[in-house]
mmCIF file of C-alpha atoms in Angstrom:
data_model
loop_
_atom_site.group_PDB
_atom_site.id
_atom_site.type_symbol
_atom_site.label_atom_id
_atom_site.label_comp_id
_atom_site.label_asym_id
_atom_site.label_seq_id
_atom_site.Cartn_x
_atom_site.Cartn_y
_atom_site.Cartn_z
ATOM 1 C CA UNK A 1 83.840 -28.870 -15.640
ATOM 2 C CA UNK A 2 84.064 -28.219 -19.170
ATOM 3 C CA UNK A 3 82.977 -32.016 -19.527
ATOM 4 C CA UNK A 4 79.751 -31.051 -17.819
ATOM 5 C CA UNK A 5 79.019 -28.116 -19.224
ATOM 6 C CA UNK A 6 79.236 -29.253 -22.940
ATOM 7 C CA UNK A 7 77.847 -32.696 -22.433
ATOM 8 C CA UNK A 8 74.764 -31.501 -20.199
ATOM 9 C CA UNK A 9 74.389 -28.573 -23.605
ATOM 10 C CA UNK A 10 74.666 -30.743 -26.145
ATOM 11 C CA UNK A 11 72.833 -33.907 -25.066
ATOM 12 C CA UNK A 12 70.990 -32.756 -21.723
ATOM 13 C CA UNK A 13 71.307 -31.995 -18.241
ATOM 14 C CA UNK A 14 73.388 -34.553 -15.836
ATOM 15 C CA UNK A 15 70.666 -35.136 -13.213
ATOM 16 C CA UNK A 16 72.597 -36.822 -10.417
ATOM 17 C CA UNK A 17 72.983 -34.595 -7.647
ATOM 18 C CA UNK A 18 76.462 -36.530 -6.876
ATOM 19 C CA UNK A 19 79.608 -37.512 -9.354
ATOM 20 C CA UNK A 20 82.940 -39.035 -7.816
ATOM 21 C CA UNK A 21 86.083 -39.565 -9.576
ATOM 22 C CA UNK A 22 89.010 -41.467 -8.629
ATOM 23 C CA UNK A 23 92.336 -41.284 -10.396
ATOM 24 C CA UNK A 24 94.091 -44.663 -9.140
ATOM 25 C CA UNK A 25 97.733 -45.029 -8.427
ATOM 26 C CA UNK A 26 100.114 -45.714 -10.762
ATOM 27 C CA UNK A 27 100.297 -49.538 -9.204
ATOM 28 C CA UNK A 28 96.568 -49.885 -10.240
ATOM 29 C CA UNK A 29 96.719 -47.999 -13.399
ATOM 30 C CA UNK A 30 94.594 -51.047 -15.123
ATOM 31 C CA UNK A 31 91.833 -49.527 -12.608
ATOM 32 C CA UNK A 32 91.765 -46.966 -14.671
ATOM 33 C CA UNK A 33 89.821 -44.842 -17.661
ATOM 34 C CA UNK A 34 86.105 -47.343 -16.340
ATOM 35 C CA UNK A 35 82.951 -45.930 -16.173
ATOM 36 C CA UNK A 36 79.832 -46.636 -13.622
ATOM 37 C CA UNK A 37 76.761 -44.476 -12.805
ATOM 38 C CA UNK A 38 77.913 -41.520 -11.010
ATOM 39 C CA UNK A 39 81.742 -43.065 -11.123
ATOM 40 C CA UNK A 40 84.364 -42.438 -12.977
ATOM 41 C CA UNK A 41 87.949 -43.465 -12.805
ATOM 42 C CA UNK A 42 90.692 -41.425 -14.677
ATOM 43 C CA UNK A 43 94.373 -42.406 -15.115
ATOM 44 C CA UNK A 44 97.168 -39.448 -14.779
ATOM 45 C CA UNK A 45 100.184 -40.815 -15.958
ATOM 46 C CA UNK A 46 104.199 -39.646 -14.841
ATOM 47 C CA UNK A 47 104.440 -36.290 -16.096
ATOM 48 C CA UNK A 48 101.447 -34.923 -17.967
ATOM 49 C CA UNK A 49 101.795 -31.821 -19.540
ATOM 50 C CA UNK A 50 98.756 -29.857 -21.221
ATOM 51 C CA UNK A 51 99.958 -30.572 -24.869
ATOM 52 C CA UNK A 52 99.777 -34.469 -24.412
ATOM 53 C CA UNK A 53 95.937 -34.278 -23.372
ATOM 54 C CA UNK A 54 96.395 -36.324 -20.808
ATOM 55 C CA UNK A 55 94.608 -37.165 -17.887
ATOM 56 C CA UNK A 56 92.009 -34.549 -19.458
ATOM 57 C CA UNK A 57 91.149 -36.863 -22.144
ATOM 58 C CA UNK A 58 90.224 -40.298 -20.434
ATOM 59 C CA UNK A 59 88.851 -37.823 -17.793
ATOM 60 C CA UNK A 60 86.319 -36.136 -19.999
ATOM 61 C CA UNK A 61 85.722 -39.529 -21.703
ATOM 62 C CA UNK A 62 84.376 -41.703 -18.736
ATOM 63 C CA UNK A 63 82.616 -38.463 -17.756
ATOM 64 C CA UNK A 64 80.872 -38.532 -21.544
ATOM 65 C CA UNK A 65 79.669 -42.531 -20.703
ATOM 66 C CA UNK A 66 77.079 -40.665 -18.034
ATOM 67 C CA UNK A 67 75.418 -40.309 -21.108
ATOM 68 C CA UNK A 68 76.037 -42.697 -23.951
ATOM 69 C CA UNK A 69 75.669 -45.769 -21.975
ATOM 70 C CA UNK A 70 74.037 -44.492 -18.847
ATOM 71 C CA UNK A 71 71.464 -41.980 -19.395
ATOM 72 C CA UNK A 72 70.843 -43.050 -23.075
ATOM 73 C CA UNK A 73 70.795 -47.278 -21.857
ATOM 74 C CA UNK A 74 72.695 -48.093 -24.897
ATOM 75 C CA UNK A 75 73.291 -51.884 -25.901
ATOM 76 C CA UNK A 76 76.994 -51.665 -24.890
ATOM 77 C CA UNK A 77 77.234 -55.509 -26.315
ATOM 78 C CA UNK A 78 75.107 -55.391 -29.632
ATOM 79 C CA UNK A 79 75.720 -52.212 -30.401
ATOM 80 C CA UNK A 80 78.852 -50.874 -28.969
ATOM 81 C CA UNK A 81 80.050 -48.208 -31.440
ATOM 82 C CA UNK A 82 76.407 -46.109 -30.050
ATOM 83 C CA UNK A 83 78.181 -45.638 -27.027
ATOM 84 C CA UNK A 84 81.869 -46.087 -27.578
ATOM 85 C CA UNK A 85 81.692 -44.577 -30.910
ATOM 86 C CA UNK A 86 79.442 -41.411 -30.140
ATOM 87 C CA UNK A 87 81.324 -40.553 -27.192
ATOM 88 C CA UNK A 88 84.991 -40.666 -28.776
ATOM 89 C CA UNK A 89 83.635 -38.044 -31.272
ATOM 90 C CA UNK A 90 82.139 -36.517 -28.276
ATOM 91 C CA UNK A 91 84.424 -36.766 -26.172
ATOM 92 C CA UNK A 92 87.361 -34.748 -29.556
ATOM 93 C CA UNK A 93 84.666 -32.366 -29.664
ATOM 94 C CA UNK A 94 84.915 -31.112 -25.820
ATOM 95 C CA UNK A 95 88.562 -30.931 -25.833
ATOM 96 C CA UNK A 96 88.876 -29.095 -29.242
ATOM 97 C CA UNK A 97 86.719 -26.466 -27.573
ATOM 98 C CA UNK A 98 87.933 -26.579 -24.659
ATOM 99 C CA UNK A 99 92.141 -26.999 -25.449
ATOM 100 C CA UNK A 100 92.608 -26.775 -28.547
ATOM 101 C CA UNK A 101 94.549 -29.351 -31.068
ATOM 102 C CA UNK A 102 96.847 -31.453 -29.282
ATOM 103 C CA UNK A 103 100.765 -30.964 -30.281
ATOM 104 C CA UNK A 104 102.194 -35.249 -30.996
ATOM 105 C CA UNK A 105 104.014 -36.402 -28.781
ATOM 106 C CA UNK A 106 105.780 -39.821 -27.690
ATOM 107 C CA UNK A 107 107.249 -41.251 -24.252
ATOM 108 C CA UNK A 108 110.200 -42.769 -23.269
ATOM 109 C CA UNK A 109 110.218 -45.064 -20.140
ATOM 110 C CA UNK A 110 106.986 -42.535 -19.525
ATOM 111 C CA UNK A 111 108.443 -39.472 -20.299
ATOM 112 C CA UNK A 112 107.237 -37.418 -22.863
ATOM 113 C CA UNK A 113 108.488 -35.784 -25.403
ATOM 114 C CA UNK A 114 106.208 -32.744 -27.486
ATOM 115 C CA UNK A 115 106.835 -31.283 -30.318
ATOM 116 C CA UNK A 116 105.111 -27.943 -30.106
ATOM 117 C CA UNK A 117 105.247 -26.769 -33.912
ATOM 118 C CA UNK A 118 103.845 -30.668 -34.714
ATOM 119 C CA UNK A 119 99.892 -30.019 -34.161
ATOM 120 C CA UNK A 120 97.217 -33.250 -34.239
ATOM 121 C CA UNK A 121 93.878 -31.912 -35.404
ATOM 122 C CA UNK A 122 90.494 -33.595 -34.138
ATOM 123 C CA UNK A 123 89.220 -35.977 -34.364
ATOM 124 C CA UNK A 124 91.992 -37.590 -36.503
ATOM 125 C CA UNK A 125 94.420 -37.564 -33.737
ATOM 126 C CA UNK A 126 92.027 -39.664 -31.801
ATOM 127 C CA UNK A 127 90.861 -42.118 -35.048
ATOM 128 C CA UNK A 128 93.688 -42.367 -37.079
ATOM 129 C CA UNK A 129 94.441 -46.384 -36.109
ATOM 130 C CA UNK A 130 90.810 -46.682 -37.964
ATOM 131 C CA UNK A 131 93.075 -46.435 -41.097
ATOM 132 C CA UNK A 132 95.528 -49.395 -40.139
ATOM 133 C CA UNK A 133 93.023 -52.102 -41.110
ATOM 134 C CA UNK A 134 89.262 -50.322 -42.045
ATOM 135 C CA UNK A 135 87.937 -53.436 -43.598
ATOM 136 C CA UNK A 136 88.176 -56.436 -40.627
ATOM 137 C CA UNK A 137 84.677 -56.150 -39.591
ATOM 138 C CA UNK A 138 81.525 -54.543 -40.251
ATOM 139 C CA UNK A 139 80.653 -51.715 -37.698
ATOM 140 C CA UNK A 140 77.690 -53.219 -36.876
ATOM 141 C CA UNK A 141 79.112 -56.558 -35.470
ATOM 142 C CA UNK A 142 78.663 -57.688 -32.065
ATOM 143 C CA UNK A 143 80.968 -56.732 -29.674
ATOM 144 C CA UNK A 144 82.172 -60.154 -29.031
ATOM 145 C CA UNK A 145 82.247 -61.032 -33.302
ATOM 146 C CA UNK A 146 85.098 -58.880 -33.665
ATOM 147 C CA UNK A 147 88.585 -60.446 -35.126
ATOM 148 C CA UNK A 148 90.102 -59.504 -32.153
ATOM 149 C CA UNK A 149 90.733 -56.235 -29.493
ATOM 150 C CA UNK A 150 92.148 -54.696 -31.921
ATOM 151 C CA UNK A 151 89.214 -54.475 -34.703
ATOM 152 C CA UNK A 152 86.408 -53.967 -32.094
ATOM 153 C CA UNK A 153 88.836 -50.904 -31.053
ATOM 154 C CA UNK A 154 89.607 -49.661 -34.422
ATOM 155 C CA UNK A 155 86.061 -49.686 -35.428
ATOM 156 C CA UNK A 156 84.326 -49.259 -32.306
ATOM 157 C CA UNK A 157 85.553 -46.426 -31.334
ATOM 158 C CA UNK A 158 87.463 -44.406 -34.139
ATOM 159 C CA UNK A 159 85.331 -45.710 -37.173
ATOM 160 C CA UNK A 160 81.847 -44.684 -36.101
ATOM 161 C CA UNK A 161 83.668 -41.437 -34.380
ATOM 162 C CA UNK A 162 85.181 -40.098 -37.917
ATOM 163 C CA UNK A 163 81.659 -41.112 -39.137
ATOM 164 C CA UNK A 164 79.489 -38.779 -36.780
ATOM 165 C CA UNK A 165 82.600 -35.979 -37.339
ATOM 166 C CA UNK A 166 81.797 -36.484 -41.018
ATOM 167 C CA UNK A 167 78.291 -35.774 -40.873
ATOM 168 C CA UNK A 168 78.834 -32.732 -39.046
ATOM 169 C CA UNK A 169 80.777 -31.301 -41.150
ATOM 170 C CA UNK A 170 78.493 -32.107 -43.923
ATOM 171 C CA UNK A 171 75.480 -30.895 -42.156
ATOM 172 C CA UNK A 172 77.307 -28.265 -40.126
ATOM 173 C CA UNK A 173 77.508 -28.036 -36.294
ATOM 174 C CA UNK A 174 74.446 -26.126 -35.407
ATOM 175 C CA UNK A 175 72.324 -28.491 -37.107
ATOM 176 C CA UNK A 176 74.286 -32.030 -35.367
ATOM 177 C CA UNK A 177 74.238 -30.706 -32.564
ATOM 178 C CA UNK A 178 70.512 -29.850 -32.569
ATOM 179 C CA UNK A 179 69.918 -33.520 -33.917
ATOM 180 C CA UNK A 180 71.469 -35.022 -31.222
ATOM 181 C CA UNK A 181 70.333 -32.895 -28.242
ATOM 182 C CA UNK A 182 67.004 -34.156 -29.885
ATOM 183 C CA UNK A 183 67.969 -37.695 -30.078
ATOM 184 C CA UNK A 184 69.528 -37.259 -26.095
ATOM 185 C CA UNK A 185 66.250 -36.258 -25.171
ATOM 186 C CA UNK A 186 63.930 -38.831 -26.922
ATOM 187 C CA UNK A 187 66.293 -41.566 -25.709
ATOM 188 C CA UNK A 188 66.791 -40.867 -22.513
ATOM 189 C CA UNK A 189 66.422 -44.196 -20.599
ATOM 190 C CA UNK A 190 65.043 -45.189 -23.839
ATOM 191 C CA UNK A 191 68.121 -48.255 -24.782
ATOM 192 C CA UNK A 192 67.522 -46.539 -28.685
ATOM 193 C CA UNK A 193 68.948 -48.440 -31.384
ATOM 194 C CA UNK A 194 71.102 -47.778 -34.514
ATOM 195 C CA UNK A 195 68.147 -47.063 -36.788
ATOM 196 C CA UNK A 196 66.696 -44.070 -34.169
ATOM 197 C CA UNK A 197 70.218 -42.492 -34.332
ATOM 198 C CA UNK A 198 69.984 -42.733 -38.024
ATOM 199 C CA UNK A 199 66.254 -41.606 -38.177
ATOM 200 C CA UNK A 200 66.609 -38.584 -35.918
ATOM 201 C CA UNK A 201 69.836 -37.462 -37.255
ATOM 202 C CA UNK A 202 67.801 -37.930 -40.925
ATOM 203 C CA UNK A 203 64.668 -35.773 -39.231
ATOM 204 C CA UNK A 204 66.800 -32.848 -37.473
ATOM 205 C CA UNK A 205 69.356 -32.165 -40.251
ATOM 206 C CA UNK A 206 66.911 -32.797 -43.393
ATOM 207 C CA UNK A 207 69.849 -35.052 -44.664
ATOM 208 C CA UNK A 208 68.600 -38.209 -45.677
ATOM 209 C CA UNK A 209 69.815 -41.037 -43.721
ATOM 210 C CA UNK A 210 67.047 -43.738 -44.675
ATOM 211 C CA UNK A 211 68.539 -45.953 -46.535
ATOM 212 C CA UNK A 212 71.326 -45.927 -43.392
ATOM 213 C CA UNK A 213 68.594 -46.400 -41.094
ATOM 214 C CA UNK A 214 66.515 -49.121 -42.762
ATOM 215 C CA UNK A 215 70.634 -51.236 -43.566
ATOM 216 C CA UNK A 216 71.218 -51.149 -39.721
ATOM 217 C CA UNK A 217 67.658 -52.751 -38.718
ATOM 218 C CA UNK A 218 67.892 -55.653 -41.545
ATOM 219 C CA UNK A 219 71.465 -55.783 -40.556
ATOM 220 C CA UNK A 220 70.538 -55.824 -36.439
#
């Protein structure tokens, strides 16, 4: 629900009349945290309480694919950080809102163990392996150039998420989130590319993001 809500506000209006989500058993837990048109899979795991984030985070993160690969038709293989990347930073933004920082935590033999007082702010809770190795790869690689899992994750997902989280806070929120109900709207269907994300975030927030724009297409 809060998924839903924030998503259909901030980048339009889910327009399926149907959405089904299946949270697999633990025997099938590789089943898990996919997304498809109008289906979701989640992944609860042994003991989940509200401080770890968890099944509310993979939850609200297949959910925010409806829209960064589905309704928006991005080039999941060329140009995998517009959907992986836009909906991790997404995807921080609905739970901050919606729950707050997360406190850290770690499992043993799947049990966890919080530490109340110890808070993880978004979105660096969610990006911080960015920092292990920044450099591998450019962003703009092919999902398949990658050194390895690790680098396409690393820079995939958390790289071009602290990226949008920075230009939000450099533009401020009303204005990013104007920009990209904008560029949700214009897109829609429309498979857009890296230099459209750049040019409409440029044209909505009066930042100037040319020079970002015209790298990507000579880089594409």
């Amino acid at each position: 629900e809060h998924g839903l809500e924030r998503f259909g506000r901030w980048y339009g209006a889910y327009p399926y009349p149907t959405l089904t989500m299946v949270d697999p058993p633990w025997s099938a837990r590789q089943a898990g945290g996919m997304e498809y048109p109008t289906f979701i899979t989640t992944g609860t795991r042994v003991l989940s309480p509200l401080a770890t984030g968890s099944p509310e985070g993979v939850t609200i993160h297949e959910l925010g694919h409806q829209w960064f690969y589905g309704l928006l038709a991005s080039d999941e293989f060329h140009e995998s950080f517009l959907d992986e990347g836009i909906n991790t930073y997404a995807t921080a933004r609905v739970q901050r809102e919606a729950y707050g920082d997360r406190s850290w935590h770690f499992r043993v033999f799947e049990v966890p163990v919080v530490f109340q007082s110890v808070r993880q702010e978004y979105p660096l809770d969610t990006s911080a392996r960015y920092f292990v190795d920044p450099t591998t790869d450019p962003i703009t690689r092919v999902s398949w150039g990658y050194l390895d899992g690790g680098a396409y994750g690393r820079l995939t997902y958390s790289k071009m998420s602290l990226a949008m989280e920075q230009i939000e806070r450099t533009v401020g929120s009303p204005a990013m989130e104007r920009a990209m109900r904008a560029f949700g709207d214009r897109y829609r269907f429309g498979r857009p590319r890296t230099w459209d994300l750049a040019a409409t975030l440029g044209r909505e927030t009066g930042v100037d993001l040319g020079k970002l724009a015209e790298a990507s297409r000579v880089a594409s």
